Short mmCIF file of C-alpha atoms and ligand atoms in Angstrom, two decimals:
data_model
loop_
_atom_site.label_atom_id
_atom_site.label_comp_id
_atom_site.label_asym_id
_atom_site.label_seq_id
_atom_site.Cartn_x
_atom_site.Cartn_y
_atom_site.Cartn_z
CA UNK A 1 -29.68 -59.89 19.41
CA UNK A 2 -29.46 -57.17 16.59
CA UNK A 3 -26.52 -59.21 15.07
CA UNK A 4 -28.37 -61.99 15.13
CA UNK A 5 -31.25 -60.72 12.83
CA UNK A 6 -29.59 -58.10 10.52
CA UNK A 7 -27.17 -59.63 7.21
CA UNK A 8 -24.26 -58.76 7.43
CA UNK A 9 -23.22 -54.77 5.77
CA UNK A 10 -23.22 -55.46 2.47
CA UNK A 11 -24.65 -58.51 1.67
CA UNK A 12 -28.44 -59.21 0.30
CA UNK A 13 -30.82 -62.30 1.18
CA UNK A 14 -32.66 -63.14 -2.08
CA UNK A 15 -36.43 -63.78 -0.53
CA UNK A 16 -38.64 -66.40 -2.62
CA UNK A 17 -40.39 -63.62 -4.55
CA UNK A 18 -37.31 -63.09 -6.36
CA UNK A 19 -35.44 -67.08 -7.05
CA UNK A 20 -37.45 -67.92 -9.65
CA UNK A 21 -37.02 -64.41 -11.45
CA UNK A 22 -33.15 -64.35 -10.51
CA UNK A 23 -32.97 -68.33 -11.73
CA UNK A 24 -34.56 -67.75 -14.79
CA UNK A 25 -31.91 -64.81 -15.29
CA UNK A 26 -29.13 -67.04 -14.53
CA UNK A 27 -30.42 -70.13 -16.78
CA UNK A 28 -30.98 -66.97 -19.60
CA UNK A 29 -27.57 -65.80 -19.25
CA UNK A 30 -26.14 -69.48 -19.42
CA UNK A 31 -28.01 -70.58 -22.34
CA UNK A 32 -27.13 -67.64 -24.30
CA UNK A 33 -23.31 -68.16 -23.87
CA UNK A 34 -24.14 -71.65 -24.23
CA UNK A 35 -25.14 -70.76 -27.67
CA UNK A 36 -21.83 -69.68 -28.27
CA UNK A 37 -20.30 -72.54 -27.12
CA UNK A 38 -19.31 -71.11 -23.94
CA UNK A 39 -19.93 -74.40 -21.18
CA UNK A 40 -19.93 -73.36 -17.45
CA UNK A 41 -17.46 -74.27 -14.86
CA UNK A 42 -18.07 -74.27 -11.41
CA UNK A 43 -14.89 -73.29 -8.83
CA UNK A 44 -14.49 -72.92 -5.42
CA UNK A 45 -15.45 -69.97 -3.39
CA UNK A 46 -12.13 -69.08 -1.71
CA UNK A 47 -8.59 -69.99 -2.97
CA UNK A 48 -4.68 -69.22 -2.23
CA UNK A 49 -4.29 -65.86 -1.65
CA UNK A 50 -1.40 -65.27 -4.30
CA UNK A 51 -3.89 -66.61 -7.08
CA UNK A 52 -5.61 -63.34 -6.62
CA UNK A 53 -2.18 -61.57 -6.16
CA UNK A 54 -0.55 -62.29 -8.99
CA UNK A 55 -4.02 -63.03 -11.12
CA UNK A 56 -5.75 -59.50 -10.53
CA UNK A 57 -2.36 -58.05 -9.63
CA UNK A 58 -0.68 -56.14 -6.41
CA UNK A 59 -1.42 -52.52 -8.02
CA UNK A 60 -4.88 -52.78 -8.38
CA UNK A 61 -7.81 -51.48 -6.41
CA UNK A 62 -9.14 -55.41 -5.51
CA UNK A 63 -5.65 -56.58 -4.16
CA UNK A 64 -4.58 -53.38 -2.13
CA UNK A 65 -7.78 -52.53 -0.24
CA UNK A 66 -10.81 -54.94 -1.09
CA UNK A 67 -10.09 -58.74 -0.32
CA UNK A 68 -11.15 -60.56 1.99
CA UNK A 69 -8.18 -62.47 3.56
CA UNK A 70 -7.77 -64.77 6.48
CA UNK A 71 -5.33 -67.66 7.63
CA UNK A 72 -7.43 -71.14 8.22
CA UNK A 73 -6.85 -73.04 10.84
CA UNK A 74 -3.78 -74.89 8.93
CA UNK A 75 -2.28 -71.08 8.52
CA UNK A 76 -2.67 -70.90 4.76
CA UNK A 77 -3.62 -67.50 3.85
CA UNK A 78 -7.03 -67.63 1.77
CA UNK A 79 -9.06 -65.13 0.15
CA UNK A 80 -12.57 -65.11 -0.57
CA UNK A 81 -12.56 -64.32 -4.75
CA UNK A 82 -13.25 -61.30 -5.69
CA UNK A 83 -13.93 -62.13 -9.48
CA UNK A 84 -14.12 -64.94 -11.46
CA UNK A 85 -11.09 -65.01 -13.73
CA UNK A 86 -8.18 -65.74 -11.67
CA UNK A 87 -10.06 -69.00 -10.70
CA UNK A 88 -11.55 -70.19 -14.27
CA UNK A 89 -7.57 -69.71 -15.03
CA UNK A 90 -6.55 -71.64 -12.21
CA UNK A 91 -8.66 -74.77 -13.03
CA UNK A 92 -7.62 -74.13 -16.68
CA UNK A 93 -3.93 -74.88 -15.94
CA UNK A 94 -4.70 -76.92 -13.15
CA UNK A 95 -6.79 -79.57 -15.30
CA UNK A 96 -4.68 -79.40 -18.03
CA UNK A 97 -7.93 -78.14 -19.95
CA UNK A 98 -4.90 -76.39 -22.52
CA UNK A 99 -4.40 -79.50 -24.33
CA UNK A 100 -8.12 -79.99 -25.30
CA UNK A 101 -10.22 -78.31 -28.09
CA UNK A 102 -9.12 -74.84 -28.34
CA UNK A 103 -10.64 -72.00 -27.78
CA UNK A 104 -11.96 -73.46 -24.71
CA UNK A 105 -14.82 -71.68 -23.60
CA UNK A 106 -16.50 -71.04 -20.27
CA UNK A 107 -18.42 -69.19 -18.62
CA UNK A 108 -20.04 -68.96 -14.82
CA UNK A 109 -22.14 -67.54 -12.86
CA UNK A 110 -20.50 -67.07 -8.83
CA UNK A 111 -20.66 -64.92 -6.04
CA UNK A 112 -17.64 -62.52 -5.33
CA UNK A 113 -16.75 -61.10 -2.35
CA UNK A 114 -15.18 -57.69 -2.00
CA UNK A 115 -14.39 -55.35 1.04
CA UNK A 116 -15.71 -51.99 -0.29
CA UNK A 117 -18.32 -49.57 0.96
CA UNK A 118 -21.61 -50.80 0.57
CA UNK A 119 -24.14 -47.89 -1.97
CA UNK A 120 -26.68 -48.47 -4.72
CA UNK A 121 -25.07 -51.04 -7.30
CA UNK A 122 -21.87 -52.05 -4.92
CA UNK A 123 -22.27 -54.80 -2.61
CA UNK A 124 -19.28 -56.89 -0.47
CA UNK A 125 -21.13 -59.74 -1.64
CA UNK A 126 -22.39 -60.07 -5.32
CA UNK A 127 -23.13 -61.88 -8.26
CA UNK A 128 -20.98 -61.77 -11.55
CA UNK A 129 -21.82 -64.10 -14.88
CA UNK A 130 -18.78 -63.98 -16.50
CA UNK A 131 -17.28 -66.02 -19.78
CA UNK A 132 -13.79 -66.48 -20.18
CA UNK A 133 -12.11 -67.54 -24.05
CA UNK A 134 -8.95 -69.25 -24.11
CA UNK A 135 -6.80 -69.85 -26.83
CA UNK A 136 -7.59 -67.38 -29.36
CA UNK A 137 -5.48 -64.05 -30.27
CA UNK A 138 -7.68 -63.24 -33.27
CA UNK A 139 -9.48 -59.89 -33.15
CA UNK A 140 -12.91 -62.46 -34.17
CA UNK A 141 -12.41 -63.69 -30.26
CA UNK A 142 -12.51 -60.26 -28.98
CA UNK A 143 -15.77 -59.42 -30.67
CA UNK A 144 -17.00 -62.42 -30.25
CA UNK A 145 -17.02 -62.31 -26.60
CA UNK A 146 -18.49 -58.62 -26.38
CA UNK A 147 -21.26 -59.95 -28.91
CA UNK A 148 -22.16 -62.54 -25.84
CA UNK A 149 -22.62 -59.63 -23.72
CA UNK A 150 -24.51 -58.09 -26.29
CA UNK A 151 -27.00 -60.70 -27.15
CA UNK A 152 -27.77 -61.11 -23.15
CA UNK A 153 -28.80 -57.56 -23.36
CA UNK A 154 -30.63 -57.59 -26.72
CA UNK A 155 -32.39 -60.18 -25.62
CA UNK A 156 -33.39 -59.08 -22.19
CA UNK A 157 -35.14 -55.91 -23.68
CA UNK A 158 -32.29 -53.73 -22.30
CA UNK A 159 -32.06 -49.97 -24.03
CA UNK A 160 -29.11 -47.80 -23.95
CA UNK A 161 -26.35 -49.27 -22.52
CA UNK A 162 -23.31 -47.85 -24.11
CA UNK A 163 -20.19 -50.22 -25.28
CA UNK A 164 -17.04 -48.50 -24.72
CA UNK A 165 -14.02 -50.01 -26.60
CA UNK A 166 -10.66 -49.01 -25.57
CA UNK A 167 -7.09 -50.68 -26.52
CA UNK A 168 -4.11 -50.70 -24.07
CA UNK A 169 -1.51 -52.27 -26.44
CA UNK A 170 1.02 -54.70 -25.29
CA UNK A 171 3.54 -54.59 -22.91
CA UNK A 172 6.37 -53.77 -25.28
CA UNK A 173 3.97 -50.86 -26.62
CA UNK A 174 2.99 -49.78 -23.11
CA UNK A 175 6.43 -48.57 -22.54
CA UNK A 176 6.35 -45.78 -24.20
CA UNK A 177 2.94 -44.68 -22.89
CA UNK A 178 3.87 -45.41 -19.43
CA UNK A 179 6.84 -43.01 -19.57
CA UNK A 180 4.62 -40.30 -21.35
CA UNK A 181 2.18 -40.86 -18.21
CA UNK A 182 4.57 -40.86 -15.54
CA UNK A 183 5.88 -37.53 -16.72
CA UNK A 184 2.20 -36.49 -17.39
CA UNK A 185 1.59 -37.25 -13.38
CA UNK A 186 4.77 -35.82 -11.92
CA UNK A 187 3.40 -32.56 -12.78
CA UNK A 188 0.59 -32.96 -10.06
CA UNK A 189 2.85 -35.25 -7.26
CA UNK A 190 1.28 -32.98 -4.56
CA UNK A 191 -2.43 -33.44 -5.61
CA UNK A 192 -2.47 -37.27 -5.69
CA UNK A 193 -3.63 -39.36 -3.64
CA UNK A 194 -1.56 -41.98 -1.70
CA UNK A 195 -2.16 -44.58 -3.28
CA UNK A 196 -1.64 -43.57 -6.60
CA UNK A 197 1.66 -41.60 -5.95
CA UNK A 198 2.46 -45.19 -5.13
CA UNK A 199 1.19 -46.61 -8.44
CA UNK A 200 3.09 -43.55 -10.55
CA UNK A 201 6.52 -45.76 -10.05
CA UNK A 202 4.77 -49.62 -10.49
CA UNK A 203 2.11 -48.63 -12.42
CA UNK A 204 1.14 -45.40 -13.87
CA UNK A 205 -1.92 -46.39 -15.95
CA UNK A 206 -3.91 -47.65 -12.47
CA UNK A 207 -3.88 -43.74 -11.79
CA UNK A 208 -6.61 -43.75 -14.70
CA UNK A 209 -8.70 -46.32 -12.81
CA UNK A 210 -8.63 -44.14 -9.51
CA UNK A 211 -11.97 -43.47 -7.91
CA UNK A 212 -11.04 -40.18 -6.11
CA UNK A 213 -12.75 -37.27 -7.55
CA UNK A 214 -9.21 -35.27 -7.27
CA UNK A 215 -7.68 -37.68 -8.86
CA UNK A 216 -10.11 -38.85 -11.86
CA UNK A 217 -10.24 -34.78 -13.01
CA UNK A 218 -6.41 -34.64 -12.90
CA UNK A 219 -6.39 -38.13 -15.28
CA UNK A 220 -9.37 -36.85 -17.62
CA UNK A 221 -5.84 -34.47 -19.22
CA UNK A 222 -3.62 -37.22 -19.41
CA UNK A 223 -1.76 -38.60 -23.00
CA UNK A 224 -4.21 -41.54 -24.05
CA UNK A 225 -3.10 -44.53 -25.20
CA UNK A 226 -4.31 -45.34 -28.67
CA UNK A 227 -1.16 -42.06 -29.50
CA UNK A 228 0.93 -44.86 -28.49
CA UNK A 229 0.07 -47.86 -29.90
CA UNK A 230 2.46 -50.48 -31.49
CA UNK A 231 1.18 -51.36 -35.57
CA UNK A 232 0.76 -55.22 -34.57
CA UNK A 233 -1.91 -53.78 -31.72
CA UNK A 234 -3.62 -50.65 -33.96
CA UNK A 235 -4.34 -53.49 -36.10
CA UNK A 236 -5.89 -55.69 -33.68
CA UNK A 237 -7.85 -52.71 -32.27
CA UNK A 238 -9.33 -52.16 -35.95
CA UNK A 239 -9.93 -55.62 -36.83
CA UNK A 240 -11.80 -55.39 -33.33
CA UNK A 241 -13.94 -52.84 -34.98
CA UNK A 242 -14.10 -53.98 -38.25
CA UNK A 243 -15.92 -57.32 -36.42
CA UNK A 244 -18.33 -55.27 -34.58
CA UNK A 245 -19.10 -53.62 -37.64
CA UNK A 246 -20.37 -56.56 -39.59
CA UNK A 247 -22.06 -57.54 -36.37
CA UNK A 248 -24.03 -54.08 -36.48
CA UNK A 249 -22.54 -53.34 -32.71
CA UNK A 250 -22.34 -50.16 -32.12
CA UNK A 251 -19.77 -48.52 -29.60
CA UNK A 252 -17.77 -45.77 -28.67
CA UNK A 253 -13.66 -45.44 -28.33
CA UNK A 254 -12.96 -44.37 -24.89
CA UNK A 255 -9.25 -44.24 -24.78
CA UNK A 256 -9.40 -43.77 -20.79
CA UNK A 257 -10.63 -46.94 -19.94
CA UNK A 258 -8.02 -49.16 -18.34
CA UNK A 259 -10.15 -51.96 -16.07
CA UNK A 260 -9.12 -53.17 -12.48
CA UNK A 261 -7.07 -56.11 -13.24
CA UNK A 262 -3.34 -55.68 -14.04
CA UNK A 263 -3.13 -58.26 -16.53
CA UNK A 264 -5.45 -57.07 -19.31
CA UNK A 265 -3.99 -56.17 -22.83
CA UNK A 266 -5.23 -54.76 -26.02
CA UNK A 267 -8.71 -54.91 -26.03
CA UNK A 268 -10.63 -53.34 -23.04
CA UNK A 269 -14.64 -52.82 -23.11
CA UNK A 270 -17.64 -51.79 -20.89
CA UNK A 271 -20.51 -51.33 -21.34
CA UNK A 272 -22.17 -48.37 -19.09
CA UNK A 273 -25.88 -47.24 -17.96
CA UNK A 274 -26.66 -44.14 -17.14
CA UNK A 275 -29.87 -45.26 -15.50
CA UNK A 276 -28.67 -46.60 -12.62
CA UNK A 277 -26.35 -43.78 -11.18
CA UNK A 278 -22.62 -43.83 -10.64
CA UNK A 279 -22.24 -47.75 -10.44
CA UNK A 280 -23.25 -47.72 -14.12
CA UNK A 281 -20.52 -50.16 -15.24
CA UNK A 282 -22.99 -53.07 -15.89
CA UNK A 283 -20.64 -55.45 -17.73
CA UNK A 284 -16.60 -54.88 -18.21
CA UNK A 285 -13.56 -57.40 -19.56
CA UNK A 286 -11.12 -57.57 -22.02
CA UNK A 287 -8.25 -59.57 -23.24
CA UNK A 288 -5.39 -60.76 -21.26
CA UNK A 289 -2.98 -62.50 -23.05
CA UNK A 290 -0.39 -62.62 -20.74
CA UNK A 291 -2.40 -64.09 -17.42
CA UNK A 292 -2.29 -67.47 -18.45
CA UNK A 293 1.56 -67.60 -17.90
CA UNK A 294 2.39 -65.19 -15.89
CA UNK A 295 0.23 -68.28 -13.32
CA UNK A 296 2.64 -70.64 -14.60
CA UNK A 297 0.88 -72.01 -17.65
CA UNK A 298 2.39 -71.99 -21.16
CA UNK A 299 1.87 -68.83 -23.05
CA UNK A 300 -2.31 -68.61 -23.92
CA UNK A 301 -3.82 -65.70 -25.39
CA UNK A 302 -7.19 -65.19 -23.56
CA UNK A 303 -10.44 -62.99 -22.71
CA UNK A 304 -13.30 -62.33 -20.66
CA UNK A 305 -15.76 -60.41 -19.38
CA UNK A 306 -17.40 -60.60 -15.89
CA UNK A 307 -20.99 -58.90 -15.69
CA UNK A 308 -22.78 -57.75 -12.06
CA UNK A 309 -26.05 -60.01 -12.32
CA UNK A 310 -27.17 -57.12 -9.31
CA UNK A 311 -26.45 -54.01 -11.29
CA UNK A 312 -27.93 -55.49 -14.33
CA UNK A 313 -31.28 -55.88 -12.77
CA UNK A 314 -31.19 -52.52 -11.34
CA UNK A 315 -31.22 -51.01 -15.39
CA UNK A 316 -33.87 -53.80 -16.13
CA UNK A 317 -35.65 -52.44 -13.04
CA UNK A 318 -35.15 -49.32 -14.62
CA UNK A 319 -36.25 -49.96 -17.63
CA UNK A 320 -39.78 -51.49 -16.63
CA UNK A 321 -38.72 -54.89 -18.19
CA UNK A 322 -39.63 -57.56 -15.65
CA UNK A 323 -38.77 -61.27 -15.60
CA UNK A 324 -41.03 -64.00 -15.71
CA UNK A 325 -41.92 -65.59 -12.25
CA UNK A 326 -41.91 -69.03 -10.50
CA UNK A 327 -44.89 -70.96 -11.97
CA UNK A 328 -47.68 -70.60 -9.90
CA UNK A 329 -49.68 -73.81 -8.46
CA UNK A 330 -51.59 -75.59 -11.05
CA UNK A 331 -54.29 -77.25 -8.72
CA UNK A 332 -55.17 -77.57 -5.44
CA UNK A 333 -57.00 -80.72 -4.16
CA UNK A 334 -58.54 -80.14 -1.45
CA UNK A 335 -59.64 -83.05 1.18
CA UNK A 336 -63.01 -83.07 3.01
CA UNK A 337 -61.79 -85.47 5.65
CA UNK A 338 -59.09 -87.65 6.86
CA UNK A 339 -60.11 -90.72 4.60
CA UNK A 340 -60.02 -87.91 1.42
CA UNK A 341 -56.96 -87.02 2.77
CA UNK A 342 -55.34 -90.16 1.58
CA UNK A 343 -56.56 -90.28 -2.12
CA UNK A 344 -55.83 -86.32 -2.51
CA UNK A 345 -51.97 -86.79 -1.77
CA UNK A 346 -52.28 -90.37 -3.74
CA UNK A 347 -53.45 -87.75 -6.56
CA UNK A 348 -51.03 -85.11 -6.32
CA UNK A 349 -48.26 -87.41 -6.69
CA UNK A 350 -49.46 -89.01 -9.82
CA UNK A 351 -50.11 -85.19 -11.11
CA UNK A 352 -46.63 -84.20 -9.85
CA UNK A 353 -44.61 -86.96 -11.98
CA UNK A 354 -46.42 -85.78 -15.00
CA UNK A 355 -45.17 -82.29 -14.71
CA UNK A 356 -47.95 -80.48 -13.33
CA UNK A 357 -47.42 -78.20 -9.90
CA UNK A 358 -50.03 -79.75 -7.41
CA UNK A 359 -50.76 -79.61 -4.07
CA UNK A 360 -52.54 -80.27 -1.09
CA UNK A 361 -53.70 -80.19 2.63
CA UNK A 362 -50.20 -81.06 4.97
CA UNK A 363 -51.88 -78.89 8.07
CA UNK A 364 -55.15 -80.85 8.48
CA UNK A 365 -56.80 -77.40 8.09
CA UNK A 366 -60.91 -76.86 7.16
CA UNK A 367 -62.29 -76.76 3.77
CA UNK A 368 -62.78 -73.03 3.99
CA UNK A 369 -59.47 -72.41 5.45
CA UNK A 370 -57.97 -74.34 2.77
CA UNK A 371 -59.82 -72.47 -0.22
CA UNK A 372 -58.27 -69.20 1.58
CA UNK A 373 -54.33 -70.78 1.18
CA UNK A 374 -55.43 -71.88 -2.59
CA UNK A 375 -56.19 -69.14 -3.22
CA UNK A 376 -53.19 -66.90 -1.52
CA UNK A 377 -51.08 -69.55 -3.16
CA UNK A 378 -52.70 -68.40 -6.64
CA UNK A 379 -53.76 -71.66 -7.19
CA UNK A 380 -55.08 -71.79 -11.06
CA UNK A 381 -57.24 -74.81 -10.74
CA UNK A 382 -58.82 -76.24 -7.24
CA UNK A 383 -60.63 -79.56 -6.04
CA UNK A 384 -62.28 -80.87 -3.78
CA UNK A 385 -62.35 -84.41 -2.84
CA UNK A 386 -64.72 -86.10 0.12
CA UNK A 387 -66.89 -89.08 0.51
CA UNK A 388 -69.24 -88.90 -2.41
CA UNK A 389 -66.14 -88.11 -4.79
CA UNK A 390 -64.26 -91.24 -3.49
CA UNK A 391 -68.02 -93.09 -3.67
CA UNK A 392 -68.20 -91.47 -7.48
CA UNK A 393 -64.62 -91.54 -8.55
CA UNK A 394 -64.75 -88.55 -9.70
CA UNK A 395 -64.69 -84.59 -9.14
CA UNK A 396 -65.35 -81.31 -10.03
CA UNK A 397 -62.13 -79.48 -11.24
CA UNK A 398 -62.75 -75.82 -11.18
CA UNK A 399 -60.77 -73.28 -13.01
CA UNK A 400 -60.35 -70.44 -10.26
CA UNK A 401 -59.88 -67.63 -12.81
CA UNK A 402 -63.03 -68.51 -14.89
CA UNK A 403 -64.93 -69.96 -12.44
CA UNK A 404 -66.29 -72.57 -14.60
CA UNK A 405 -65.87 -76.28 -13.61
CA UNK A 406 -65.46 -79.29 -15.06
CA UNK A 407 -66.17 -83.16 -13.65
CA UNK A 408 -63.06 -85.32 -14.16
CA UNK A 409 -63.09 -89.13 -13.19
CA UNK A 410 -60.42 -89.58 -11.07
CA UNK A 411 -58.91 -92.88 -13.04
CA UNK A 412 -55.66 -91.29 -15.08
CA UNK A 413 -56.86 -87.89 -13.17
CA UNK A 414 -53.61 -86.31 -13.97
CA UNK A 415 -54.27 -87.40 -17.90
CA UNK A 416 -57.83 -85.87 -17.67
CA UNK A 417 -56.57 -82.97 -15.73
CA UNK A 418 -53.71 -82.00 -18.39
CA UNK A 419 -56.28 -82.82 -21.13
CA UNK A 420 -58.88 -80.23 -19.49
CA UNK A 421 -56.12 -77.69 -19.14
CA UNK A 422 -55.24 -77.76 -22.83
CA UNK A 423 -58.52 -77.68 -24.04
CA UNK A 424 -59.14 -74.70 -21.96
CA UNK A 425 -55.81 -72.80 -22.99
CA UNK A 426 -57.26 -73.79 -26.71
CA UNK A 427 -60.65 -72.53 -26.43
CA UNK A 428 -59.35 -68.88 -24.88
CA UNK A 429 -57.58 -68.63 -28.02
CA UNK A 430 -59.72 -69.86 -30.67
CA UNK A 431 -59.37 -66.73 -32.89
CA UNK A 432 -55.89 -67.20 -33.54
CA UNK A 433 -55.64 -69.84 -36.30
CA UNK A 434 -51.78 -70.01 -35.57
CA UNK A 435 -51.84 -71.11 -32.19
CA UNK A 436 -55.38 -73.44 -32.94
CA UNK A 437 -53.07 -75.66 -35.54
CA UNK A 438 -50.62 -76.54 -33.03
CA UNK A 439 -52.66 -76.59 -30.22
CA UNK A 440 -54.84 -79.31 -32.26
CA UNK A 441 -51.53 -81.18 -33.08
CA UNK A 442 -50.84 -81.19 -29.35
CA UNK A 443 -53.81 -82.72 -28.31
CA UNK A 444 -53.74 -85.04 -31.43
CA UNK A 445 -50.20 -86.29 -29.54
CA UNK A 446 -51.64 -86.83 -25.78
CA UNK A 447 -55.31 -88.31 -27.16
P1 ATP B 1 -16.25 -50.64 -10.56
O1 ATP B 1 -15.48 -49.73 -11.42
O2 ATP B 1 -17.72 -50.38 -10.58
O3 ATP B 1 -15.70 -50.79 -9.18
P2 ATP B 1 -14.77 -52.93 -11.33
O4 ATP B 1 -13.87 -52.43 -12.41
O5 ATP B 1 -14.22 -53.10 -9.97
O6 ATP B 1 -16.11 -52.06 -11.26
P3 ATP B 1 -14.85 -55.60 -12.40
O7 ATP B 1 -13.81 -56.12 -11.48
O8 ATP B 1 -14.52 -55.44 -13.82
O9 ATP B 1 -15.48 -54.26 -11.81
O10 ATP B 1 -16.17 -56.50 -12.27
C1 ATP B 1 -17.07 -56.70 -13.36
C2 ATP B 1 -18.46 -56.28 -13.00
O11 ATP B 1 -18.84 -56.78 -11.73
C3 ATP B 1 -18.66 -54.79 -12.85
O12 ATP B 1 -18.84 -54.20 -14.10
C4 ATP B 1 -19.92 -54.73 -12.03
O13 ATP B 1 -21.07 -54.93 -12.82
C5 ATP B 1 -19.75 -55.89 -11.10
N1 ATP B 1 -19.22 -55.45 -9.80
C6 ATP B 1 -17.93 -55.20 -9.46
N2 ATP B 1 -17.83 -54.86 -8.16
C7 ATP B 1 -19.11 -54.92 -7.66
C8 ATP B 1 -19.67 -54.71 -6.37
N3 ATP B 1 -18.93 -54.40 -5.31
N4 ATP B 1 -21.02 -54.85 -6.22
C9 ATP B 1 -21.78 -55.18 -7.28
N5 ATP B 1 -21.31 -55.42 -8.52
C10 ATP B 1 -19.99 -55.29 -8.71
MG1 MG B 2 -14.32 -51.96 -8.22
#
């Protein structure tokens, strides 16, 4: 039975005490790339394997140990993603989206999947809002992109998050480096581990990425790449700088930082918490000019970032900044009887197409037991309606946090109902002449 009641290791249910926080974080972090021009694009959750193969690339962390892989039944081999790039690119290329508007701009938010061991701020299944820029090789793109990152957090209330800029040149300039780096590592072949004395032929710069602790101490010595930059890329990486200058961005070089995906080139950036432990990478990307064709497309400079929507709400957490919550119930109308019954859902309807969160009796429960779920339900206004209020045609409204009520007729209710609630919200605020003015325009517009 135990398998049938626990998630599985490594995944997270999101309970209804969180959505409407977590939705208004997602429609946040939308909007403000949406600002930018960035529009979202949905794709699927699992795709060919070889996307991810030759997208993230075969040397990397993700590809050798943490996909999840399986034939379907027709014996293609797919693969849960395990970030949103290689897929935005697909769909790119597949829809031909190159020969529109450029930059094209998207961004996402999706669920990844990735096979690693589940601890505070890594999960096999998580959340990443990501943008992606295609079509741009100007040095204005990269800090562009970073400046959506840095808005979300700006915005959010979010303190000390440090943005880490690092360049990693192009291919022709990575050459050089690579060869200074093998030799570097050849010096400690016995202390590696397997998996990077693997990576010191294909791919010497994934040592710098390496998790073990061995490892990491042997790479914090190694020759960093901005000795061994090429001029076209020094002057990318300044005019990178130069940007985030104007923009009053502040970061730090950190000439170790390579990311997890193969493809990345020249500009590399994260930005890190230290409030939240050793997962304290809450946002990383970079540039990757040479993704878009090596899938097949024609040659597309490009950049991204992807951002764990989990680990960012740990630092919020952190920080005591919390996000606003699911509105609560606006009124509850509560029926006296079975005849009442029928005008108190007749009335919630005609409140709920006007916008305003009502409800009602669906349990055929007492008054008293009902006033109990109003009020569990945090139900700002209540009412009741029985035989003298159907006689009447009207009722008392009563505002649950004041206690005061109010007699509404029940013709228009929902009209008297949202002019009531105004008026209230107007006279709590009376002293603030600000707030009066439009308040009084407002209720010029619905009278
Ligand atoms: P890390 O170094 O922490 O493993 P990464 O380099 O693998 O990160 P990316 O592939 O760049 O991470 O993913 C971008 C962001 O997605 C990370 O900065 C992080 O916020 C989030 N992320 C990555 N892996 C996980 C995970 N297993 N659980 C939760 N969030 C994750
Ligand atoms: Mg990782």
């Amino acid at each position: 039975m135990a398998l049938l009641t626990k998630a599985v290791k490594g995944t997270q249910d999101m309970l209804p005490c969180d959505t409407g926080r977590h939705r208004f974080l997602e429609n946040t972090l939308l909007e403000i790339a949406g600002s930018f021009g960035f529009k979202e694009i949905r794709t699927p959750v699992f795709e060919h394997t070889e996307l991810f193969q030759r997208g993230v690339g075969e040397t990397t962390d993700v590809v050798q140990k943490e996909m999840y892989t399986f034939d379907d039944k027709g014996g293609r081999s797919i693969t849960l993603r395990p970030e949103g790039t290689a897929g935005a690119v697909r769909a790119f290329l597949e829809h031909g989206l190159f020969n529109e508007a450029l930059p094209q701009k998207l961004c996402y938010v999706l669920n990844c999947y990735r096979y690693e061991k589940p601890q505070a701020g890594r999960w096999r299944e998580f959340q990443q809002f990501g943008v992606e820029m295609f079509g741009s090789a100007s040095p204005a793109a990269d800090a562009e992109v970073i400046s959506v990152a840095n808005e979300i957090f700006t915005f959010l209330g979010v303190k000390d998050l440090e943005l880490q800029l690092n360049s990693i040149g192009c291919p022709e300039c990575r050459k050089n480096y690579h060869a200074a780096l093998k030799e570097y590592f050849e010096g400690f072949k016995g202390e590696l581990c397997g998996t990077c004395l693997e990576r010191l032929d294909k791919n010497p710069m994934r040592i710098l990425d390496c998790k073990s602790p061995v490892c990491s101490k042997i790479a914090a010595d190694s020759p960093v790449i901005t000795d061994y930059l090429c001029d076209e890329c020094r002057e990318h990486f300044e005019g990178v700088q130069k940007y985030l200058d104007a923009m009053g961005i502040s970061y730090k070089i950190n000439p170790r930082i390579v990311r997890g995906l193969d493809y990345y080139t020249r500009t590399v950036f994260e930005f890190v918490s230290t409030a939240i432990g050793s997962q304290g990478t809450v946002c990383g990307g970079g540039r990757y000019d040479g993704l878009v064709e090596e899938l097949g497309g024609p040659k597309t400079p490009a950049l991204g970032f992807g951002m764990g929507t989990g680990r960012l709400k740990m630092v919020m957490a952190a920080q005591g900044i919390e996000l606003p919550e699911d509105s609560k119930c606006d009124i509850y109308i509560a029926p006296m009887d079975a005849e009442a019954a029928f005008k108190a859902m007749a009335l919630a309807t005609d409140l709920r197409s006007s916008g305003i969160h009502a409800e009602t009796d669906v349990v055929g429960r007492s008054l008293k037991a009902q006033m109990k779920y109003a009020d569990k339900i945090g139900a700002k206004y209540t009412a009741v309606i029985g035989s003298d209020e159907l006689k009447d045609n009207k009722t008392k409204v009563k505002n649950m946090e004041t206690g005061v009520s109010t007699e509404l007729s029940l013709d228009n209710f929902e009209d008297n109902f949202l002019r009531l609630t105004i008026n209230e919200a107007a006279s709590g605020i009376a002293d603030d002449s600000d707030l009066n003015v439009s308040l009084t325009d407002l209720l010029g517009n619905i009278d």
